[in-house]
């Protein structure tokens, strides 16, 4: 099957092309032309499959142009997660409420679920074509570390990671700036995530920049969730939620369950939407936001409006986003390419657009104060949740089986944890983290502990205008 553009459905490209050239016609995003559908017969069988086997069934159903062997290799990246049999962990936390921890990979955020296999696929495609790629990634804190990790040691792929200086947590910053490999470059920018994402989008469309790279034998690509390769792997774990409920007899027949997703760029929630479209019996997809509540307004009132908004810095920085890229894929699915192109033009020209209400979603947002209270409340039950996952509790209690999508390990956000649980401030981040873990019978992953003694290699902080030249300088070195 091929993919098409959200802004031009006459475009048709193979997956291998879309992964390496993620910008589609008229500035659109790539989406599969169709979504395969799974029926009850399949699910009867699926309860006996391992996570990787299920993943492969779902991937193969799309019949993309990439060899199954490459996908298998990609899925083997899950072998290094905490439990080599399954990359995630689902736990019941109260009546009807389950938590799907998606942060058991090497950088302790759910981004690893997609970026680990994605890295292998890109590397394999580059090797096969004997080409070299530059992947630029804009990060609000978790995509950066996960992308750098995914391409560690790659011979054919270089990575430049743009992060908002002072916009990430200390652990996230350390994860990036201590990167050691010569193919990795980390640049702090004086701006916020939207500035970083905008710089990325501009560079992807900059012919002069691309020509300069070409002279160095480099082709340009992106690893943000604008890349469909990310979304593909984010469908699978929501699918698995359903299979897991069937396996454990929590759901039967036509019963559905709800999913709560802490959302920013809307890639994770979009994965849930696609899983539902493909036959997983998902009821309502509940979109949790922080005070940057553009999505709350969109799903409740049909209005996307950033005219008078400026980004608010919150304790859930991975969700500090005003321009939520993947909403475009939902718009395409609901309203088609012509309407989507028009709406995106409105967003560009007037900083707003209006649509009819989209069914199947609910949306709420959390203030930092509410998040802190949720972290404290849940900690009394002996469970530590990070500030992003905490936003989901705005939807609790729940009346039917519901899965909270837990997106990051709390160790990445120790200052907020100490504030919530100890009503205090961090004195020594590493120590405070260790003490908190001990108190809750939890463990600080080794790769987080070692960050504090690793050398900071990447010190560069630049103005937005200097990004392009900084990258070119590094490439030419
Ligand atoms: C990226 C991220 C999110 C937001 O996910 P989207 O797919 O961009 O909506 C939420 N929480 C954490 C911890 C993240 O890293």
Tab-separated table of C-alpha atoms and ligand atoms in Angstrom:
chain	number	residue	atom	x	y	z
A	1	UNK	CA	0.000	0.000	0.000
A	2	UNK	CA	1.101	3.550	-0.660
A	3	UNK	CA	0.676	6.755	1.305
A	4	UNK	CA	-0.899	10.011	0.235
A	5	UNK	CA	-0.736	13.667	1.324
A	6	UNK	CA	-3.214	15.161	3.777
A	7	UNK	CA	-3.374	18.148	1.407
A	8	UNK	CA	-3.402	16.356	-1.944
A	9	UNK	CA	-4.927	12.929	-2.270
A	10	UNK	CA	-3.629	12.505	-5.811
A	11	UNK	CA	-0.126	12.098	-4.384
A	12	UNK	CA	1.007	8.509	-3.950
A	13	UNK	CA	4.321	7.418	-2.455
A	14	UNK	CA	5.756	4.240	-0.964
A	15	UNK	CA	6.497	4.011	2.767
A	16	UNK	CA	10.273	3.944	2.204
A	17	UNK	CA	9.930	7.306	0.435
A	18	UNK	CA	7.651	8.800	3.113
A	19	UNK	CA	10.030	7.813	5.901
A	20	UNK	CA	12.989	9.512	4.283
A	21	UNK	CA	11.082	12.509	2.858
A	22	UNK	CA	8.382	13.228	5.444
A	23	UNK	CA	7.117	16.462	3.872
A	24	UNK	CA	4.192	15.732	1.514
A	25	UNK	CA	2.636	17.806	-1.284
A	26	UNK	CA	1.528	21.340	-0.340
A	27	UNK	CA	3.213	21.010	3.049
A	28	UNK	CA	0.921	18.126	4.039
A	29	UNK	CA	1.718	14.990	6.012
A	30	UNK	CA	1.799	11.445	4.703
A	31	UNK	CA	-1.010	9.062	5.644
A	32	UNK	CA	-1.791	5.526	4.422
A	33	UNK	CA	-4.375	5.476	1.646
A	34	UNK	CA	-6.438	2.916	3.563
A	35	UNK	CA	-6.529	1.360	6.978
A	36	UNK	CA	-6.771	-2.442	7.167
A	37	UNK	CA	-9.539	-3.679	9.432
A	38	UNK	CA	-9.282	-6.522	11.948
A	39	UNK	CA	-12.319	-8.579	12.971
A	40	UNK	CA	-13.241	-10.742	15.970
A	41	UNK	CA	-11.714	-13.812	14.327
A	42	UNK	CA	-8.372	-12.036	14.341
A	43	UNK	CA	-8.677	-10.978	17.957
A	44	UNK	CA	-9.453	-14.562	19.043
A	45	UNK	CA	-6.082	-15.465	17.583
A	46	UNK	CA	-4.340	-12.294	18.750
A	47	UNK	CA	-4.620	-13.146	22.455
A	48	UNK	CA	-2.055	-15.875	21.844
A	49	UNK	CA	0.469	-13.612	20.131
A	50	UNK	CA	3.487	-11.985	21.725
A	51	UNK	CA	3.785	-8.197	21.495
A	52	UNK	CA	6.241	-8.457	18.616
A	53	UNK	CA	4.069	-10.977	16.764
A	54	UNK	CA	1.034	-8.731	17.132
A	55	UNK	CA	3.081	-5.763	15.954
A	56	UNK	CA	4.192	-7.652	12.878
A	57	UNK	CA	0.599	-8.703	12.029
A	58	UNK	CA	-0.513	-5.075	12.190
A	59	UNK	CA	2.444	-3.798	10.178
A	60	UNK	CA	2.105	-6.521	7.534
A	61	UNK	CA	-1.603	-5.773	7.096
A	62	UNK	CA	-0.633	-2.440	5.515
A	63	UNK	CA	1.412	-4.223	2.867
A	64	UNK	CA	3.988	-1.430	2.699
A	65	UNK	CA	7.021	-1.658	0.406
A	66	UNK	CA	9.546	-2.466	3.134
A	67	UNK	CA	10.685	-6.070	3.679
A	68	UNK	CA	9.289	-7.968	6.620
A	69	UNK	CA	12.867	-8.808	7.585
A	70	UNK	CA	13.616	-5.134	8.182
A	71	UNK	CA	10.506	-4.739	10.336
A	72	UNK	CA	11.511	-7.830	12.331
A	73	UNK	CA	14.955	-6.381	12.895
A	74	UNK	CA	13.343	-3.098	13.946
A	75	UNK	CA	11.080	-4.796	16.475
A	76	UNK	CA	14.086	-6.565	17.980
A	77	UNK	CA	15.079	-3.164	19.360
A	78	UNK	CA	12.454	-3.907	22.059
A	79	UNK	CA	14.714	-6.689	23.360
A	80	UNK	CA	16.707	-4.144	25.335
A	81	UNK	CA	13.677	-2.728	27.158
A	82	UNK	CA	13.172	-3.626	30.854
A	83	UNK	CA	11.259	-6.812	30.041
A	84	UNK	CA	12.618	-8.351	26.865
A	85	UNK	CA	9.317	-10.153	26.227
A	86	UNK	CA	7.203	-7.016	26.186
A	87	UNK	CA	8.254	-3.366	25.870
A	88	UNK	CA	5.434	-1.987	28.050
A	89	UNK	CA	3.792	-2.738	31.378
A	90	UNK	CA	0.056	-2.620	32.106
A	91	UNK	CA	-1.118	-2.415	35.707
A	92	UNK	CA	-4.490	-1.986	37.382
A	93	UNK	CA	-4.446	1.015	39.701
A	94	UNK	CA	-8.068	1.295	40.862
A	95	UNK	CA	-11.604	0.231	39.964
A	96	UNK	CA	-11.802	0.121	36.139
A	97	UNK	CA	-8.586	2.114	35.839
A	98	UNK	CA	-5.442	0.723	34.226
A	99	UNK	CA	-2.138	2.334	33.416
A	100	UNK	CA	-0.079	1.394	30.381
A	101	UNK	CA	3.514	2.356	31.155
A	102	UNK	CA	5.205	3.067	27.855
A	103	UNK	CA	8.462	4.301	29.353
A	104	UNK	CA	10.456	1.134	29.814
A	105	UNK	CA	12.881	1.856	26.967
A	106	UNK	CA	16.410	3.324	27.084
A	107	UNK	CA	15.470	7.021	27.433
A	108	UNK	CA	12.506	6.456	29.764
A	109	UNK	CA	9.828	8.131	27.657
A	110	UNK	CA	7.188	6.595	25.391
A	111	UNK	CA	9.076	8.101	22.434
A	112	UNK	CA	11.347	5.020	22.549
A	113	UNK	CA	8.373	2.811	21.594
A	114	UNK	CA	8.477	4.310	18.108
A	115	UNK	CA	11.956	5.766	17.759
A	116	UNK	CA	13.856	2.607	18.634
A	117	UNK	CA	12.376	0.568	15.747
A	118	UNK	CA	12.172	3.661	13.514
A	119	UNK	CA	15.932	4.257	13.900
A	120	UNK	CA	16.715	0.762	12.688
A	121	UNK	CA	14.452	1.059	9.647
A	122	UNK	CA	15.962	4.376	8.567
A	123	UNK	CA	19.461	3.026	9.077
A	124	UNK	CA	18.682	-0.077	7.014
A	125	UNK	CA	17.095	1.946	4.191
A	126	UNK	CA	20.075	4.301	4.116
A	127	UNK	CA	22.525	1.408	4.020
A	128	UNK	CA	20.566	-0.324	1.275
A	129	UNK	CA	20.576	2.798	-0.922
A	130	UNK	CA	24.147	3.569	0.057
A	131	UNK	CA	23.096	7.097	0.998
A	132	UNK	CA	23.797	9.362	3.956
A	133	UNK	CA	21.060	11.190	5.805
A	134	UNK	CA	20.842	14.130	8.139
A	135	UNK	CA	17.906	13.807	10.495
A	136	UNK	CA	16.879	16.997	12.206
A	137	UNK	CA	14.686	16.705	15.233
A	138	UNK	CA	12.949	19.427	17.170
A	139	UNK	CA	12.260	18.403	20.740
A	140	UNK	CA	10.183	19.569	23.655
A	141	UNK	CA	12.297	17.277	25.822
A	142	UNK	CA	11.738	13.584	25.121
A	143	UNK	CA	11.995	13.236	21.328
A	144	UNK	CA	15.555	14.587	21.414
A	145	UNK	CA	17.068	11.990	23.747
A	146	UNK	CA	15.076	9.189	22.076
A	147	UNK	CA	16.200	10.196	18.568
A	148	UNK	CA	19.836	10.554	19.606
A	149	UNK	CA	19.668	7.123	21.238
A	150	UNK	CA	18.005	5.597	18.183
A	151	UNK	CA	20.874	6.643	15.896
A	152	UNK	CA	23.814	6.087	18.220
A	153	UNK	CA	26.680	4.582	16.216
A	154	UNK	CA	24.831	4.849	12.892
A	155	UNK	CA	27.257	5.107	9.981
A	156	UNK	CA	24.804	6.476	7.431
A	157	UNK	CA	22.751	8.813	9.580
A	158	UNK	CA	23.718	12.036	11.314
A	159	UNK	CA	21.341	13.642	13.808
A	160	UNK	CA	20.898	17.280	14.759
A	161	UNK	CA	18.707	17.845	17.755
A	162	UNK	CA	17.199	21.293	18.433
A	163	UNK	CA	15.939	21.828	21.957
A	164	UNK	CA	14.483	24.902	23.640
A	165	UNK	CA	17.186	26.129	26.027
A	166	UNK	CA	15.744	26.138	29.573
A	167	UNK	CA	12.567	24.547	28.200
A	168	UNK	CA	13.348	20.954	29.198
A	169	UNK	CA	13.941	19.190	32.491
A	170	UNK	CA	17.512	18.813	33.761
A	171	UNK	CA	17.547	15.063	33.114
A	172	UNK	CA	16.262	15.580	29.581
A	173	UNK	CA	18.949	18.208	28.981
A	174	UNK	CA	21.674	15.935	30.340
A	175	UNK	CA	20.424	13.050	28.184
A	176	UNK	CA	21.018	15.222	25.131
A	177	UNK	CA	24.154	17.214	25.912
A	178	UNK	CA	26.109	14.196	27.143
A	179	UNK	CA	25.676	12.413	23.773
A	180	UNK	CA	29.055	11.167	22.804
A	181	UNK	CA	28.950	9.889	19.241
A	182	UNK	CA	30.446	11.876	16.392
A	183	UNK	CA	27.318	11.590	14.242
A	184	UNK	CA	25.208	13.423	16.834
A	185	UNK	CA	24.877	17.183	17.340
A	186	UNK	CA	22.773	18.933	19.977
A	187	UNK	CA	21.902	22.627	19.732
A	188	UNK	CA	20.055	24.651	22.353
A	189	UNK	CA	17.970	27.457	20.887
A	190	UNK	CA	16.829	30.672	22.495
A	191	UNK	CA	13.119	30.042	22.046
A	192	UNK	CA	10.403	27.531	22.841
A	193	UNK	CA	9.396	24.210	21.259
A	194	UNK	CA	7.167	25.862	18.658
A	195	UNK	CA	10.197	27.904	17.555
A	196	UNK	CA	12.256	24.714	17.274
A	197	UNK	CA	9.532	22.939	15.311
A	198	UNK	CA	9.103	25.943	13.035
A	199	UNK	CA	12.855	26.053	12.363
A	200	UNK	CA	12.721	22.370	11.466
A	201	UNK	CA	9.792	22.839	9.077
A	202	UNK	CA	11.540	25.804	7.441
A	203	UNK	CA	14.760	23.828	6.941
A	204	UNK	CA	12.850	20.896	5.439
A	205	UNK	CA	11.562	23.236	2.757
A	206	UNK	CA	14.775	25.259	2.288
A	207	UNK	CA	16.238	24.432	-1.152
A	208	UNK	CA	19.460	26.324	-0.504
A	209	UNK	CA	20.006	24.353	2.696
A	210	UNK	CA	19.233	21.081	0.947
A	211	UNK	CA	21.661	21.896	-1.872
A	212	UNK	CA	24.398	22.670	0.610
A	213	UNK	CA	23.782	19.290	2.224
A	214	UNK	CA	23.787	17.560	-1.133
A	215	UNK	CA	27.264	18.872	-1.826
A	216	UNK	CA	28.311	17.101	1.357
A	217	UNK	CA	26.522	13.979	0.113
A	218	UNK	CA	23.734	14.276	2.691
A	219	UNK	CA	19.972	13.995	2.306
A	220	UNK	CA	17.610	15.634	4.761
A	221	UNK	CA	14.901	13.939	6.810
A	222	UNK	CA	12.999	14.373	10.086
A	223	UNK	CA	12.214	12.176	13.049
A	224	UNK	CA	9.354	14.135	14.595
A	225	UNK	CA	5.912	12.594	14.632
A	226	UNK	CA	5.262	14.421	11.356
A	227	UNK	CA	7.047	11.272	10.119
A	228	UNK	CA	4.507	8.468	9.603
A	229	UNK	CA	7.152	5.946	10.660
A	230	UNK	CA	6.625	7.137	14.210
A	231	UNK	CA	2.855	6.876	14.063
A	232	UNK	CA	2.952	3.306	12.737
A	233	UNK	CA	4.539	2.014	15.943
A	234	UNK	CA	2.224	4.142	18.070
A	235	UNK	CA	-0.858	2.338	16.763
A	236	UNK	CA	0.366	-0.989	18.077
A	237	UNK	CA	0.427	-0.423	21.827
A	238	UNK	CA	-3.132	0.901	21.859
A	239	UNK	CA	-4.130	-2.210	19.936
A	240	UNK	CA	-2.333	-4.227	22.563
A	241	UNK	CA	-4.451	-2.590	25.312
A	242	UNK	CA	-7.492	-4.187	23.705
A	243	UNK	CA	-5.858	-7.578	23.197
A	244	UNK	CA	-4.697	-7.517	26.816
A	245	UNK	CA	-8.236	-6.801	28.061
A	246	UNK	CA	-9.550	-9.715	26.000
A	247	UNK	CA	-6.800	-11.985	27.273
A	248	UNK	CA	-7.670	-11.165	30.870
A	249	UNK	CA	-11.418	-11.423	30.402
A	250	UNK	CA	-11.914	-7.760	31.278
A	251	UNK	CA	-13.746	-7.134	27.993
A	252	UNK	CA	-16.057	-9.479	26.126
A	253	UNK	CA	-17.962	-9.421	22.850
A	254	UNK	CA	-18.725	-5.903	21.770
A	255	UNK	CA	-17.702	-4.123	24.961
A	256	UNK	CA	-15.427	-1.142	24.484
A	257	UNK	CA	-12.851	0.558	26.676
A	258	UNK	CA	-11.684	4.163	26.859
A	259	UNK	CA	-8.162	5.527	26.487
A	260	UNK	CA	-6.772	8.647	28.124
A	261	UNK	CA	-3.780	10.231	26.376
A	262	UNK	CA	-1.626	13.106	27.679
A	263	UNK	CA	-1.270	15.044	24.439
A	264	UNK	CA	0.957	17.601	22.794
A	265	UNK	CA	1.737	17.063	19.130
A	266	UNK	CA	-1.156	14.538	19.021
A	267	UNK	CA	0.885	11.599	17.683
A	268	UNK	CA	0.077	9.295	20.576
A	269	UNK	CA	-3.665	10.047	20.499
A	270	UNK	CA	-3.691	9.712	16.719
A	271	UNK	CA	-2.255	6.205	17.164
A	272	UNK	CA	-5.262	5.399	19.368
A	273	UNK	CA	-7.633	6.826	16.764
A	274	UNK	CA	-6.065	4.683	14.033
A	275	UNK	CA	-6.163	1.586	16.297
A	276	UNK	CA	-9.894	2.191	16.769
A	277	UNK	CA	-10.370	2.641	13.037
A	278	UNK	CA	-8.579	-0.681	12.488
A	279	UNK	CA	-10.932	-2.591	14.763
A	280	UNK	CA	-9.647	-2.341	18.352
A	281	UNK	CA	-12.809	-1.784	20.413
A	282	UNK	CA	-11.911	1.624	21.757
A	283	UNK	CA	-14.789	3.798	22.958
A	284	UNK	CA	-13.844	7.375	23.753
A	285	UNK	CA	-10.340	8.770	23.283
A	286	UNK	CA	-9.842	11.307	26.051
A	287	UNK	CA	-7.345	14.049	25.319
A	288	UNK	CA	-5.561	15.403	28.395
A	289	UNK	CA	-3.685	18.695	28.071
A	290	UNK	CA	-1.866	21.111	30.309
A	291	UNK	CA	-2.586	24.841	30.343
A	292	UNK	CA	-1.578	25.055	26.696
A	293	UNK	CA	-5.086	23.827	26.068
A	294	UNK	CA	-5.547	24.298	22.307
A	295	UNK	CA	-6.744	20.698	21.961
A	296	UNK	CA	-9.323	21.090	24.745
A	297	UNK	CA	-10.851	23.967	22.828
A	298	UNK	CA	-10.707	22.076	19.532
A	299	UNK	CA	-12.490	18.954	20.744
A	300	UNK	CA	-15.038	20.751	22.922
A	301	UNK	CA	-15.856	23.725	20.688
A	302	UNK	CA	-14.530	22.860	17.239
A	303	UNK	CA	-12.228	25.860	17.372
A	304	UNK	CA	-8.463	25.860	16.944
A	305	UNK	CA	-7.353	29.324	17.896
A	306	UNK	CA	-3.851	30.515	18.718
A	307	UNK	CA	-4.416	34.192	17.830
A	308	UNK	CA	-4.004	35.565	21.303
A	309	UNK	CA	-2.098	32.699	22.803
A	310	UNK	CA	1.490	32.489	23.826
A	311	UNK	CA	3.126	29.346	25.063
A	312	UNK	CA	2.908	28.767	28.803
A	313	UNK	CA	5.807	26.966	30.460
A	314	UNK	CA	4.400	24.141	32.576
A	315	UNK	CA	5.678	21.200	34.605
A	316	UNK	CA	4.732	18.909	31.695
A	317	UNK	CA	7.081	20.432	29.068
A	318	UNK	CA	6.565	17.698	26.447
A	319	UNK	CA	3.008	19.010	26.143
A	320	UNK	CA	3.951	22.701	25.929
A	321	UNK	CA	2.807	23.038	22.346
A	322	UNK	CA	0.449	25.381	20.532
A	323	UNK	CA	0.790	24.054	16.980
A	324	UNK	CA	-0.165	20.408	17.327
A	325	UNK	CA	1.013	18.881	14.044
A	326	UNK	CA	-0.772	15.553	13.954
A	327	UNK	CA	-4.248	17.027	14.271
A	328	UNK	CA	-3.876	17.523	10.541
A	329	UNK	CA	-4.025	13.766	9.993
A	330	UNK	CA	-7.311	13.572	11.911
A	331	UNK	CA	-8.727	16.480	9.906
A	332	UNK	CA	-7.810	14.673	6.693
A	333	UNK	CA	-9.511	11.503	7.884
A	334	UNK	CA	-12.699	13.368	8.786
A	335	UNK	CA	-12.906	16.081	6.141
A	336	UNK	CA	-10.628	15.115	3.227
A	337	UNK	CA	-7.648	16.754	1.536
A	338	UNK	CA	-9.247	19.884	0.082
A	339	UNK	CA	-10.820	20.929	3.374
A	340	UNK	CA	-7.657	20.084	5.302
A	341	UNK	CA	-5.548	22.214	2.999
A	342	UNK	CA	-7.998	25.091	3.485
A	343	UNK	CA	-8.025	24.719	7.287
A	344	UNK	CA	-4.219	24.639	7.439
A	345	UNK	CA	-4.101	27.744	5.273
A	346	UNK	CA	-6.506	29.442	7.715
A	347	UNK	CA	-4.249	28.470	10.580
A	348	UNK	CA	-1.288	30.001	8.776
A	349	UNK	CA	-3.088	33.196	7.700
A	350	UNK	CA	-5.474	33.853	10.595
A	351	UNK	CA	-4.001	31.689	13.356
A	352	UNK	CA	-7.337	29.923	13.732
A	353	UNK	CA	-9.892	27.631	12.093
A	354	UNK	CA	-13.293	26.204	12.894
A	355	UNK	CA	-14.650	22.699	12.275
A	356	UNK	CA	-17.801	20.710	13.162
A	357	UNK	CA	-17.509	18.744	16.395
A	358	UNK	CA	-15.575	15.485	15.984
A	359	UNK	CA	-17.287	12.546	17.727
A	360	UNK	CA	-15.432	9.943	19.752
A	361	UNK	CA	-13.203	12.342	21.655
A	362	UNK	CA	-13.389	14.153	24.972
A	363	UNK	CA	-10.904	16.763	26.123
A	364	UNK	CA	-9.895	18.379	29.407
A	365	UNK	CA	-6.874	20.238	30.694
A	366	UNK	CA	-4.994	20.430	33.968
A	367	UNK	CA	-3.270	23.325	35.675
A	368	UNK	CA	0.153	22.684	37.226
A	369	UNK	CA	-1.458	22.904	40.640
A	370	UNK	CA	-3.954	20.171	39.782
A	371	UNK	CA	-1.121	18.010	38.413
A	372	UNK	CA	0.860	18.401	41.602
A	373	UNK	CA	-2.228	17.361	43.569
A	374	UNK	CA	-2.763	14.293	41.398
A	375	UNK	CA	0.879	13.226	41.803
A	376	UNK	CA	0.512	13.573	45.571
A	377	UNK	CA	-2.823	11.745	45.676
A	378	UNK	CA	-1.604	8.801	43.594
A	379	UNK	CA	1.643	8.616	45.580
A	380	UNK	CA	-0.452	7.876	48.673
A	381	UNK	CA	-1.398	4.618	46.975
A	382	UNK	CA	2.315	3.871	46.621
A	383	UNK	CA	2.557	4.749	42.929
A	384	UNK	CA	4.722	7.437	41.356
A	385	UNK	CA	3.485	9.082	38.164
A	386	UNK	CA	5.204	11.804	36.150
A	387	UNK	CA	3.594	15.242	35.551
A	388	UNK	CA	2.487	14.362	31.984
A	389	UNK	CA	0.701	11.207	33.049
A	390	UNK	CA	-0.801	13.174	35.937
A	391	UNK	CA	-2.895	15.300	33.548
A	392	UNK	CA	-4.890	12.145	32.707
A	393	UNK	CA	-6.335	11.977	36.206
A	394	UNK	CA	-8.552	14.948	35.387
A	395	UNK	CA	-10.815	12.318	33.780
A	396	UNK	CA	-11.028	10.098	36.881
A	397	UNK	CA	-12.917	8.335	38.392
A	398	UNK	CA	-14.099	6.280	35.421
A	399	UNK	CA	-17.154	4.069	35.002
A	400	UNK	CA	-15.836	1.575	32.461
A	401	UNK	CA	-12.493	-0.078	31.749
A	402	UNK	CA	-10.087	2.721	30.902
A	403	UNK	CA	-6.381	2.834	30.123
A	404	UNK	CA	-4.214	5.778	31.053
A	405	UNK	CA	-1.350	6.058	28.601
A	406	UNK	CA	1.669	6.747	30.791
A	407	UNK	CA	4.282	8.564	28.772
A	408	UNK	CA	7.357	9.128	30.935
A	409	UNK	CA	9.237	7.813	33.952
A	410	UNK	CA	9.001	10.172	36.927
A	411	UNK	CA	12.820	10.295	37.325
A	412	UNK	CA	12.934	12.722	34.414
A	413	UNK	CA	10.977	15.240	36.512
A	414	UNK	CA	12.279	14.953	40.062
A	415	UNK	CA	11.775	18.654	40.994
A	416	UNK	CA	8.019	18.360	40.381
A	417	UNK	CA	7.885	15.070	42.253
A	418	UNK	CA	9.602	16.580	45.301
A	419	UNK	CA	7.296	19.566	45.155
A	420	UNK	CA	4.219	17.347	45.027
A	421	UNK	CA	5.212	14.689	47.519
A	422	UNK	CA	7.546	16.537	49.906
A	423	UNK	CA	6.166	20.013	49.415
A	424	UNK	CA	9.785	21.064	49.004
A	425	UNK	CA	12.527	21.848	46.544
A	426	UNK	CA	15.244	19.739	45.025
A	427	UNK	CA	18.611	20.192	46.696
A	428	UNK	CA	20.647	17.555	44.918
A	429	UNK	CA	18.683	16.088	42.032
A	430	UNK	CA	20.470	12.745	41.932
A	431	UNK	CA	20.229	12.208	45.672
A	432	UNK	CA	16.637	13.346	45.943
A	433	UNK	CA	15.739	11.001	43.108
A	434	UNK	CA	17.429	8.063	44.811
A	435	UNK	CA	15.760	8.803	48.130
A	436	UNK	CA	12.322	9.072	46.575
A	437	UNK	CA	12.827	5.823	44.708
A	438	UNK	CA	13.879	4.085	47.920
A	439	UNK	CA	10.856	5.372	49.794
A	440	UNK	CA	8.521	4.003	47.110
A	441	UNK	CA	10.348	0.742	46.527
A	442	UNK	CA	11.142	1.934	43.054
A	443	UNK	CA	14.422	1.982	41.144
A	444	UNK	CA	16.299	4.739	39.353
A	445	UNK	CA	17.398	3.267	36.018
A	446	UNK	CA	21.187	3.056	35.694
A	447	UNK	CA	21.326	5.053	32.484
A	448	UNK	CA	19.685	7.971	34.325
A	449	UNK	CA	22.080	7.771	37.281
A	450	UNK	CA	25.155	7.770	35.069
A	451	UNK	CA	24.035	11.010	33.367
A	452	UNK	CA	25.168	13.000	36.365
A	453	UNK	CA	28.788	11.972	35.979
A	454	UNK	CA	29.027	12.111	32.180
A	455	UNK	CA	30.765	14.994	30.444
A	456	UNK	CA	28.594	17.689	28.827
A	457	UNK	CA	29.812	17.696	25.245
A	458	UNK	CA	27.307	19.997	23.583
A	459	UNK	CA	27.413	23.529	24.929
A	460	UNK	CA	26.124	25.467	21.945
A	461	UNK	CA	23.120	27.777	22.548
A	462	UNK	CA	22.103	29.869	19.526
A	463	UNK	CA	19.532	32.399	18.341
A	464	UNK	CA	16.811	31.070	16.014
A	465	UNK	CA	18.398	32.876	13.085
A	466	UNK	CA	21.711	31.086	13.624
A	467	UNK	CA	20.370	27.518	13.462
A	468	UNK	CA	20.925	26.961	9.764
A	469	UNK	CA	24.529	28.167	9.757
A	470	UNK	CA	25.355	26.303	12.946
A	471	UNK	CA	24.213	23.069	11.320
A	472	UNK	CA	26.121	23.755	8.088
A	473	UNK	CA	29.274	24.517	10.036
A	474	UNK	CA	29.045	21.220	11.877
A	475	UNK	CA	28.336	19.244	8.707
A	476	UNK	CA	31.404	20.716	7.001
A	477	UNK	CA	33.698	19.895	9.909
B	1	LIG	C1	5.865	13.611	23.596
B	1	LIG	C2	5.224	13.476	24.916
B	1	LIG	C3	3.850	13.724	25.097
B	1	LIG	C4	2.975	14.208	23.984
B	1	LIG	O1	2.788	13.221	23.010
B	1	LIG	P1	2.234	13.624	21.578
B	1	LIG	O2	2.286	12.375	20.788
B	1	LIG	O3	3.142	14.682	21.046
B	1	LIG	O4	0.841	14.130	21.782
B	1	LIG	C5	3.302	13.517	26.346
B	1	LIG	N1	4.057	13.116	27.396
B	1	LIG	C6	5.379	12.882	27.255
B	1	LIG	C7	6.152	12.478	28.459
B	1	LIG	C8	6.004	13.046	26.017
B	1	LIG	O5	7.317	12.809	25.910
